[in-house]
């Protein structure tokens, strides 16, 4: 099975991480005005904006590396589902508040060590974006972890739903640590990081929170992969339909 | 309008008029967003800025306002470049800027190293608590004063 890539490995690498942040930003934005309290609505809007900002910087840099006339907006709004290379985890739908917070927590626990590693990238632009993103990711992690513990160690119903969220999302977490040839090349060049090296710190963060939340570690299941090669769950296409329709219907529209 | 070569200090003085659209009491110099100003031999002005938060929606507006402020002073050959490294930190905010923030009703950021008590910008009480880590903009948290009862924004240390 062929991986859809641009001609330049660095651009492809940047787009992967840009896509993770773009797709999660859109998922969170979908939820704005639905949060259980006003403060949480603001928090989710802020977190979405941080992810969108990171996505914008990564995709704009990827576009300049490509140098063939596409810009960040073209990458965000004019690529098809098969061209998106985000992790499956971030495209999972907003089933309920527990799923949203557990999804966020599982991803934040990955982003913190990822950005810490990439802040030392040999590519100075990527290192700069990462050094900024890690400060934000730590805020996000503190917030999502608080919710995981509050909900897990909360009422019988919130406990049940949070455990369910972990059980449902667990099979999408392994993908974060599966590297491919591009990851190996980028790590060897000192630009990227070997995703497998992020698993230990991620597990530590996650298992500590699960224990504090009085939850149980989900049983290991078959790991779902495919996002990095453009093979997605059904959820992404619907999300992109909503996200992209304006630029698809009215190309180049500005407001 | 005629473009004339200017000294970087002159350009900086003009940029003192450019304020943060979210916090209009602070200039981009106060904020530490303005990183560098250079004037090339041919008169081309290069302004270097850095974003506060990755998703700060004010950055595009700030860029436009830099260009407009310089154009109003007759300088129309300008590039505004954004750099990410080193990442912006509230440590770059001047004491003068922090005092202006406080007077505006926003608790200024403390040291990024320690846990300074957050004082109420209205009554200076240290008896304050966080309502939400995320406030009206990416850079602020929502607080309330237990002493005077007023809610207020706190500029987060980063």
Coordinates of C-alpha atoms in Angstrom, one line a residue:
Chain A
X1 CA 0.0 0.0 0.0
X2 CA 1.4 3.3 -1.1
X3 CA 1.8 6.2 1.3
X4 CA 0.6 9.4 -0.2
X5 CA 3.4 11.8 0.2
X6 CA 4.6 15.1 -1.3
X7 CA 8.0 15.0 -3.0
X8 CA 9.8 16.3 0.0
X9 CA 10.1 14.2 3.2
X10 CA 10.4 17.2 5.5
X11 CA 7.1 18.6 4.2
X12 CA 5.4 15.3 4.6
X13 CA 6.7 15.1 8.2
X14 CA 5.5 18.6 9.0
X15 CA 2.1 17.9 7.5
X16 CA 1.5 14.8 9.6
X17 CA 1.9 16.8 12.8
X18 CA 0.1 19.8 11.4
X19 CA -2.8 17.5 10.5
X20 CA -3.0 16.1 14.0
X21 CA -3.4 19.6 15.4
X22 CA -5.8 20.8 12.6
X23 CA -8.2 17.9 12.9
X24 CA -8.3 18.1 16.7
X25 CA -8.8 21.8 16.5
X26 CA -11.8 21.3 14.3
X27 CA -13.2 18.6 16.6
X28 CA -12.9 20.9 19.6
X29 CA -14.4 23.8 17.6
X30 CA -17.4 21.6 16.8
X31 CA -18.1 21.4 20.5
X32 CA -18.0 25.1 21.3
X33 CA -21.2 26.2 23.0
X34 CA -22.0 22.6 24.1
X35 CA -19.7 22.4 27.1
X36 CA -21.2 21.7 30.5
X37 CA -20.3 25.2 31.8
X38 CA -19.2 28.5 30.4
X39 CA -15.6 28.3 31.7
X40 CA -15.2 25.0 30.0
X41 CA -16.5 26.4 26.7
X42 CA -13.8 29.1 26.9
X43 CA -11.2 26.5 27.8
X44 CA -12.1 24.3 24.8
X45 CA -12.1 27.3 22.5
X46 CA -8.7 28.4 23.8
X47 CA -7.3 24.9 23.4
X48 CA -8.7 24.6 19.9
X49 CA -7.1 27.9 19.0
X50 CA -3.7 26.7 20.3
X51 CA -4.0 23.6 18.2
X52 CA -5.1 25.6 15.2
X53 CA -2.2 27.9 15.6
X54 CA 0.3 25.1 15.8
X55 CA -1.3 23.5 12.7
X56 CA -1.1 26.8 10.9
X57 CA 2.6 27.3 11.6
X58 CA 3.4 23.7 10.6
X59 CA 1.4 23.7 7.4
X60 CA 2.6 27.1 6.4
X61 CA 6.2 26.0 6.9
X62 CA 5.4 22.7 5.0
X63 CA 4.0 24.8 2.1
X64 CA 7.1 26.9 2.0
X65 CA 9.3 23.8 2.0
X66 CA 7.3 22.3 -0.8
X67 CA 7.6 25.5 -2.8
X68 CA 5.0 24.6 -5.4
X69 CA 2.5 27.3 -4.7
X70 CA 0.3 25.7 -2.1
X71 CA -0.2 27.6 1.1
X72 CA -1.5 26.6 4.5
X73 CA -5.1 27.2 3.6
X74 CA -4.8 25.0 0.5
X75 CA -3.4 22.3 2.6
X76 CA -6.2 22.6 5.1
X77 CA -9.1 23.1 2.9
X78 CA -8.3 21.5 -0.5
X79 CA -6.9 18.1 0.4
X80 CA -9.1 15.1 0.4
X81 CA -9.5 12.6 3.2
X82 CA -7.0 10.2 1.7
X83 CA -4.4 13.0 1.7
X84 CA -4.8 13.8 5.4
X85 CA -2.2 12.0 7.6
X86 CA -3.4 12.7 11.1
X87 CA -3.6 10.0 13.8
X88 CA -6.9 8.2 14.0
X89 CA -7.3 9.2 17.6
X90 CA -7.8 12.9 16.9
X91 CA -10.5 12.4 14.4
X92 CA -12.7 10.3 16.7
X93 CA -16.1 12.0 17.1
X94 CA -17.3 14.0 20.1
X95 CA -19.5 11.2 21.5
X96 CA -19.8 12.7 24.9
X97 CA -17.8 15.0 27.3
X98 CA -15.9 12.0 28.7
X99 CA -14.7 11.0 25.2
X100 CA -13.7 14.5 24.4
X101 CA -11.6 14.9 27.6
X102 CA -10.1 11.4 27.4
X103 CA -9.2 11.9 23.8
X104 CA -7.6 15.2 24.7
X105 CA -5.8 13.7 27.6
X106 CA -4.4 10.8 25.6
X107 CA -3.2 13.2 22.9
X108 CA -1.8 15.8 25.3
X109 CA 0.2 13.1 27.1
X110 CA 1.8 12.3 23.7
X111 CA 2.2 15.9 22.6
X112 CA 4.3 17.0 25.6
X113 CA 7.1 14.6 25.1
X114 CA 6.8 15.0 21.3
X115 CA 7.3 18.8 21.4
X116 CA 10.0 18.4 24.1
X117 CA 11.9 16.2 21.7
X118 CA 11.3 18.3 18.6
X119 CA 12.3 21.5 20.4
X120 CA 15.8 20.1 19.9
X121 CA 15.3 19.5 16.2
X122 CA 18.2 20.2 13.8
X123 CA 15.6 22.1 11.8
X124 CA 15.5 25.5 13.6
X125 CA 12.0 26.5 12.4
X126 CA 10.5 23.2 13.6
X127 CA 12.4 23.5 16.8
X128 CA 11.0 27.0 17.4
X129 CA 7.4 25.9 16.7
X130 CA 7.9 23.0 19.0
X131 CA 9.4 25.1 21.8
X132 CA 6.3 27.3 21.8
X133 CA 3.9 24.4 21.4
X134 CA 5.3 22.5 24.4
X135 CA 4.4 25.4 26.8
X136 CA 0.8 25.2 25.5
X137 CA 0.7 21.4 25.6
X138 CA 1.6 21.4 29.3
X139 CA -1.4 23.7 30.0
X140 CA -3.6 21.4 28.0
X141 CA -2.4 18.3 29.7
X142 CA -3.0 19.8 33.2
X143 CA -6.5 20.7 32.1
X144 CA -7.5 17.4 30.5
X145 CA -5.8 15.4 33.3
X146 CA -7.9 17.4 35.9
X147 CA -11.0 16.5 34.1
X148 CA -10.1 12.8 33.8
X149 CA -9.5 12.6 37.5
X150 CA -12.6 14.6 38.4
X151 CA -14.8 12.5 36.1
X152 CA -13.2 9.2 36.9
X153 CA -13.3 9.8 40.7
X154 CA -16.7 11.5 40.5
X155 CA -20.2 10.0 40.4
X156 CA -21.0 6.4 39.4
X157 CA -22.2 7.7 36.0
X158 CA -19.2 9.9 35.3
X159 CA -16.9 7.0 36.3
X160 CA -18.7 4.6 34.0
X161 CA -18.6 7.0 31.1
X162 CA -14.9 7.9 31.6
X163 CA -13.9 4.2 31.8
X164 CA -15.9 3.6 28.6
X165 CA -14.1 6.5 26.9
X166 CA -10.7 4.9 27.7
X167 CA -11.9 1.5 26.6
X168 CA -13.2 2.9 23.3
X169 CA -10.2 5.1 22.5
X170 CA -7.4 2.7 23.7
X171 CA -7.1 0.9 20.3
X172 CA -6.2 4.2 18.6
X173 CA -3.4 5.1 21.0
X174 CA -0.8 2.5 19.7
X175 CA -0.6 4.4 16.4
X176 CA 1.2 7.3 18.1
X177 CA 4.2 5.1 18.7
X178 CA 4.4 3.2 15.4
X179 CA 7.1 4.7 13.2
X180 CA 7.6 4.2 9.5
X181 CA 10.5 4.8 7.1
X182 CA 9.9 8.6 7.2
X183 CA 10.1 8.7 11.0
X184 CA 13.3 6.7 10.9
X185 CA 14.9 9.0 8.3
X186 CA 13.8 12.1 10.1
X187 CA 15.1 10.9 13.4
X188 CA 18.4 9.8 11.8
X189 CA 18.8 13.3 10.4
X190 CA 18.2 14.8 13.8
X191 CA 15.1 16.6 12.5
X192 CA 12.4 14.3 13.9
X193 CA 12.0 11.9 16.8
X194 CA 11.5 8.1 16.9
X195 CA 7.9 7.8 17.9
X196 CA 8.6 4.6 19.9
X197 CA 10.7 6.7 22.3
X198 CA 7.6 8.6 23.3
X199 CA 5.7 5.6 24.5
X200 CA 7.4 5.2 27.9
X201 CA 6.8 8.8 29.1
X202 CA 3.2 8.7 27.7
X203 CA 2.4 5.5 29.5
X204 CA 3.7 6.9 32.8
X205 CA 1.6 10.0 32.5
X206 CA -1.5 8.0 31.5
X207 CA -1.3 5.2 34.0
X208 CA -0.7 7.7 36.9
X209 CA -3.8 9.6 35.9
X210 CA -5.9 6.4 35.5
X211 CA -4.9 5.4 39.0
X212 CA -5.7 8.8 40.5
X213 CA -9.0 8.7 38.7
X214 CA -9.9 5.2 40.2
X215 CA -10.2 3.8 36.7
X216 CA -8.7 0.6 35.3
X217 CA -6.1 0.4 32.5
X218 CA -8.0 -0.8 29.4
X219 CA -7.1 -4.3 28.2
X220 CA -4.7 -4.4 25.2
X221 CA -6.5 -4.7 21.9
X222 CA -5.5 -4.8 18.3
X223 CA -3.8 -1.5 17.5
X224 CA -5.6 0.5 14.8
X225 CA -3.2 2.2 12.4
X226 CA -3.6 3.9 9.0
X227 CA -3.9 7.6 9.6
X228 CA -0.3 8.3 8.7
X229 CA -0.9 6.7 5.3
X230 CA -4.2 8.4 4.7
X231 CA -6.5 5.4 5.7
X232 CA -9.0 6.9 8.1
X233 CA -12.0 5.9 10.1
X234 CA -15.4 6.9 8.6
X235 CA -15.5 9.9 11.0
X236 CA -12.9 12.0 9.2
X237 CA -14.7 12.3 5.9
X238 CA -17.8 13.7 7.5
X239 CA -15.7 16.2 9.5
X240 CA -13.8 17.4 6.5
X241 CA -17.1 17.8 4.6
X242 CA -18.2 20.3 7.2
X243 CA -14.8 21.9 7.5
X244 CA -14.1 22.3 3.8
X245 CA -17.4 23.0 2.2
X246 CA -17.1 26.7 2.0
X247 CA -13.8 26.7 0.2
X248 CA -14.9 23.9 -2.0
X249 CA -18.1 25.7 -2.9
X250 CA -16.6 29.2 -3.2
X251 CA -12.9 28.7 -4.0
X252 CA -10.7 31.5 -2.6
X253 CA -13.5 33.1 -0.6
X254 CA -12.2 35.5 2.1
X255 CA -14.0 37.3 4.9
Chain B
X1 CA 4.9 59.4 -0.3
X2 CA 8.6 59.2 -0.5
X3 CA 10.5 56.3 1.0
X4 CA 13.5 57.4 3.0
X5 CA 16.0 55.4 4.8
X6 CA 15.6 55.7 8.6
X7 CA 17.6 54.7 11.6
X8 CA 16.3 51.6 13.4
X9 CA 15.7 53.8 16.5
X10 CA 13.4 56.1 14.5
X11 CA 11.5 53.1 13.2
X12 CA 11.2 51.7 16.8
X13 CA 9.8 55.0 18.0
X14 CA 7.1 54.9 15.3
X15 CA 6.3 51.3 16.3
X16 CA 5.7 52.5 19.9
X17 CA 2.3 53.6 18.6
X18 CA 1.4 50.0 17.7
X19 CA -0.6 48.4 20.6
X20 CA -1.7 44.9 21.2
X21 CA -5.3 44.9 19.9
X22 CA -6.4 42.6 22.8
X23 CA -4.7 44.6 25.5
X24 CA -4.6 48.2 24.2
X25 CA -2.6 49.6 27.1
X26 CA 0.4 47.7 26.0
X27 CA 2.6 48.4 22.9
X28 CA 4.2 45.6 21.0
X29 CA 7.5 46.7 22.5
X30 CA 6.0 46.4 26.1
X31 CA 4.8 42.9 25.3
X32 CA 8.1 41.8 24.0
X33 CA 6.5 40.8 20.7
X34 CA 8.8 43.2 18.8
X35 CA 12.1 41.4 18.5
X36 CA 14.2 43.3 16.0
X37 CA 14.2 46.2 13.6
X38 CA 16.8 46.6 10.9
X39 CA 17.1 49.0 8.1
X40 CA 19.1 47.9 5.0
X41 CA 21.4 50.1 3.0
X42 CA 18.7 50.5 0.4
X43 CA 16.2 51.7 3.0
X44 CA 14.2 48.4 3.2
X45 CA 12.9 48.1 6.8
X46 CA 12.7 44.6 8.3
X47 CA 10.6 44.2 11.5
X48 CA 10.8 40.9 13.3
X49 CA 8.0 39.9 15.6
X50 CA 7.3 36.7 17.6
X51 CA 3.8 35.4 18.5
X52 CA 2.8 35.1 22.1
X53 CA 0.7 32.0 21.8
X54 CA 0.7 29.8 18.6
X55 CA -2.9 30.6 17.9
X56 CA -2.9 34.2 18.9
X57 CA -5.5 35.7 16.4
X58 CA -4.1 39.2 17.0
X59 CA -0.9 38.5 15.1
X60 CA -2.3 39.2 11.7
X61 CA -3.8 42.5 12.9
X62 CA -0.5 43.4 14.6
X63 CA 1.3 42.8 11.3
X64 CA -1.1 45.1 9.4
X65 CA -0.8 47.8 12.1
X66 CA 3.0 47.7 11.9
X67 CA 2.8 48.2 8.1
X68 CA 0.1 51.0 8.5
X69 CA 2.0 52.9 11.2
X70 CA 5.2 52.9 9.2
X71 CA 3.3 53.9 6.0
X72 CA 1.8 56.8 7.8
X73 CA 5.3 57.9 8.6
X74 CA 6.3 57.7 5.0
X75 CA 8.0 54.3 5.2
X76 CA 6.4 51.9 2.8
X77 CA 9.1 49.4 2.0
X78 CA 8.7 47.1 4.9
X79 CA 8.8 43.4 5.6
X80 CA 7.3 41.9 8.8
X81 CA 8.9 38.5 9.5
X82 CA 7.7 36.2 12.2
X83 CA 10.2 34.2 14.2
X84 CA 9.5 31.3 16.6
X85 CA 12.8 30.9 18.3
X86 CA 13.5 31.7 21.0
X87 CA 9.9 31.2 22.1
X88 CA 8.1 34.2 23.6
X89 CA 8.0 34.3 27.4
X90 CA 6.3 36.7 29.8
X91 CA 9.8 37.3 31.3
X92 CA 10.3 39.7 28.3
X93 CA 7.5 41.9 29.5
X94 CA 8.9 45.0 31.1
X95 CA 8.1 46.1 34.7
X96 CA 6.4 49.2 33.2
X97 CA 4.2 46.9 31.1
X98 CA 3.3 44.9 34.1
X99 CA 2.3 48.0 36.0
X100 CA 0.2 49.2 33.1
X101 CA -1.5 45.8 33.0
X102 CA -2.3 45.9 36.7
X103 CA -3.7 49.5 36.3
X104 CA -5.9 48.2 33.4
X105 CA -7.4 45.5 35.7
X106 CA -5.4 42.5 34.6
X107 CA -3.1 40.8 37.1
X108 CA 0.3 40.8 35.5
X109 CA 2.4 37.6 35.1
X110 CA 4.7 36.5 37.9
X111 CA 8.0 34.8 37.5
X112 CA 7.9 31.6 35.3
X113 CA 10.1 30.0 37.9
X114 CA 8.2 30.4 41.1
X115 CA 4.6 30.4 42.3
X116 CA 4.1 34.1 43.1
X117 CA 0.8 34.8 44.8
X118 CA -1.6 36.4 42.4
X119 CA -2.7 39.8 43.8
X120 CA -6.1 41.2 43.0
X121 CA -5.5 44.1 40.6
X122 CA -8.3 46.1 42.3
X123 CA -7.7 45.7 46.1
X124 CA -4.3 44.0 46.1
X125 CA -5.5 41.2 48.2
X126 CA -3.5 37.9 47.9
X127 CA -6.7 36.0 48.7
X128 CA -7.6 35.1 45.1
X129 CA -8.5 31.8 43.4
X130 CA -8.5 30.5 39.9
X131 CA -11.9 30.1 38.3
X132 CA -10.6 28.7 35.0
X133 CA -7.1 28.3 33.6
X134 CA -8.5 29.6 30.3
X135 CA -9.9 33.1 30.0
X136 CA -11.2 35.5 27.4
X137 CA -7.9 35.2 25.4
X138 CA -5.3 32.5 25.1
X139 CA -2.9 34.4 27.3
X140 CA -5.3 34.9 30.3
X141 CA -6.8 32.9 33.1
X142 CA -10.0 33.7 34.9
X143 CA -9.6 34.6 38.6
X144 CA -11.8 35.9 41.4
X145 CA -10.8 37.9 44.5
X146 CA -12.1 36.4 47.8
X147 CA -11.6 39.8 49.5
X148 CA -13.4 42.3 47.3
X149 CA -15.4 39.7 45.3
X150 CA -14.4 41.0 41.9
X151 CA -13.6 38.7 39.1
X152 CA -10.5 39.5 37.1
X153 CA -8.2 38.3 34.4
X154 CA -4.7 37.1 35.1
X155 CA -2.0 37.2 32.4
X156 CA -0.5 33.6 32.6
X157 CA 3.2 33.1 33.1
X158 CA 4.6 31.2 30.1

